[in-house]
Amino acid sequence: MDKLRQLRKALKNQIPQASKPASHPATEILDDHTLFMRAVKGTKPLKTQQYIHPSPVVSPWPRKQQAEHLSPLDDMTDFWPWDELAPGEELLYSKPGQKLDTLKRLRKGQWPTVGHLDLHGLSSDEARISVTSFLQSANAAGLRCVRIVHGKGMGSKNGEPILKQKLKNWLAQRDEVLAFCQAPQHEGGGGAVLVLIRTQRM
């Protein structure tokens, strides 16, 4: 019996004791700023100079500006990037985004003429002011189609209709104008133009 106890004791001493689980320290909760500062510890900030943005490039094309900041003479330029009218050529123009048949309907009299402006006897500057005022008034009054008489240039140098070309340039720059075309014979023919006016948006 004693030998059995001694054998058990010897075997017990040979079996290693189960190690106790190591205790882990409590996990430290850090905010983003502290974590960032630890991550960049020892680094040096770069020395940078303020970036100077280049001046914007001004387009050579005439730009539409707010009418309240401009005089009527500044609101429409005589120059527009398209070819000069050939002798006898019709005035014909439609703003981008208009329906394809807008000019056809305008030439056929789809919209009756409800306003009229005659530029006979006016200088270029006087005509430009009159056209500006007329278009603004027509738009405010809700007039849809108007007629502007520019003349056939019979009394001008070389018999060329000076106002015809200028009027083409002026009208193309106006927000109120959607399209224009040469008037039919009974409304002035080659000496007048029909103008389709944008309706007021409520």
PDB file of C-alpha atoms in Angstrom, residues 91-94 100-113 144-147 177-184 186-187 193-197:
ATOM      1  CA  LEU A  91     -31.447  87.536 -92.404  1.00  0.00           C
ATOM      2  CA  LEU A  92     -31.982  84.103 -90.897  1.00  0.00           C
ATOM      3  CA  TYR A  93     -31.134  82.922 -87.387  1.00  0.00           C
ATOM      4  CA  SER A  94     -32.353  80.541 -84.701  1.00  0.00           C
ATOM      5  CA  LEU A 100     -36.065  72.606 -86.212  1.00  0.00           C
ATOM      6  CA  ASP A 101     -39.230  74.029 -87.731  1.00  0.00           C
ATOM      7  CA  THR A 102     -39.141  77.306 -85.759  1.00  0.00           C
ATOM      8  CA  LEU A 103     -37.739  79.339 -88.663  1.00  0.00           C
ATOM      9  CA  LYS A 104     -40.111  77.701 -91.156  1.00  0.00           C
ATOM     10  CA  ARG A 105     -43.098  78.574 -88.988  1.00  0.00           C
ATOM     11  CA  LEU A 106     -41.806  82.126 -88.473  1.00  0.00           C
ATOM     12  CA  ARG A 107     -41.383  82.672 -92.233  1.00  0.00           C
ATOM     13  CA  LYS A 108     -44.876  81.300 -92.890  1.00  0.00           C
ATOM     14  CA  GLY A 109     -46.440  83.772 -90.463  1.00  0.00           C
ATOM     15  CA  GLN A 110     -47.302  81.223 -87.774  1.00  0.00           C
ATOM     16  CA  TRP A 111     -47.059  84.044 -85.259  1.00  0.00           C
ATOM     17  CA  PRO A 112     -48.827  87.271 -86.290  1.00  0.00           C
ATOM     18  CA  THR A 113     -46.780  90.479 -86.066  1.00  0.00           C
ATOM     19  CA  ARG A 144     -44.493  87.045 -79.333  1.00  0.00           C
ATOM     20  CA  CYS A 145     -43.552  88.276 -82.807  1.00  0.00           C
ATOM     21  CA  VAL A 146     -42.426  91.776 -83.843  1.00  0.00           C
ATOM     22  CA  ARG A 147     -41.098  93.462 -86.978  1.00  0.00           C
ATOM     23  CA  VAL A 177     -34.694  86.846 -79.141  1.00  0.00           C
ATOM     24  CA  LEU A 178     -35.314  83.201 -80.033  1.00  0.00           C
ATOM     25  CA  ALA A 179     -35.153  83.518 -83.828  1.00  0.00           C
ATOM     26  CA  PHE A 180     -35.449  86.011 -86.671  1.00  0.00           C
ATOM     27  CA  CYS A 181     -35.859  85.956 -90.419  1.00  0.00           C
ATOM     28  CA  GLN A 182     -36.378  88.305 -93.347  1.00  0.00           C
ATOM     29  CA  ALA A 183     -39.898  89.687 -93.463  1.00  0.00           C
ATOM     30  CA  PRO A 184     -42.250  88.652 -96.290  1.00  0.00           C
ATOM     31  CA  HIS A 186     -45.981  92.553 -97.804  1.00  0.00           C
ATOM     32  CA  GLU A 187     -44.189  93.409 -94.506  1.00  0.00           C
ATOM     33  CA  VAL A 193     -36.933  91.390 -90.208  1.00  0.00           C
ATOM     34  CA  LEU A 194     -39.436  89.372 -88.164  1.00  0.00           C
ATOM     35  CA  VAL A 195     -38.282  88.593 -84.633  1.00  0.00           C
ATOM     36  CA  LEU A 196     -39.611  85.800 -82.402  1.00  0.00           C
ATOM     37  CA  ILE A 197     -39.552  86.932 -78.762  1.00  0.00           C
TER      38      ILE A 197
END
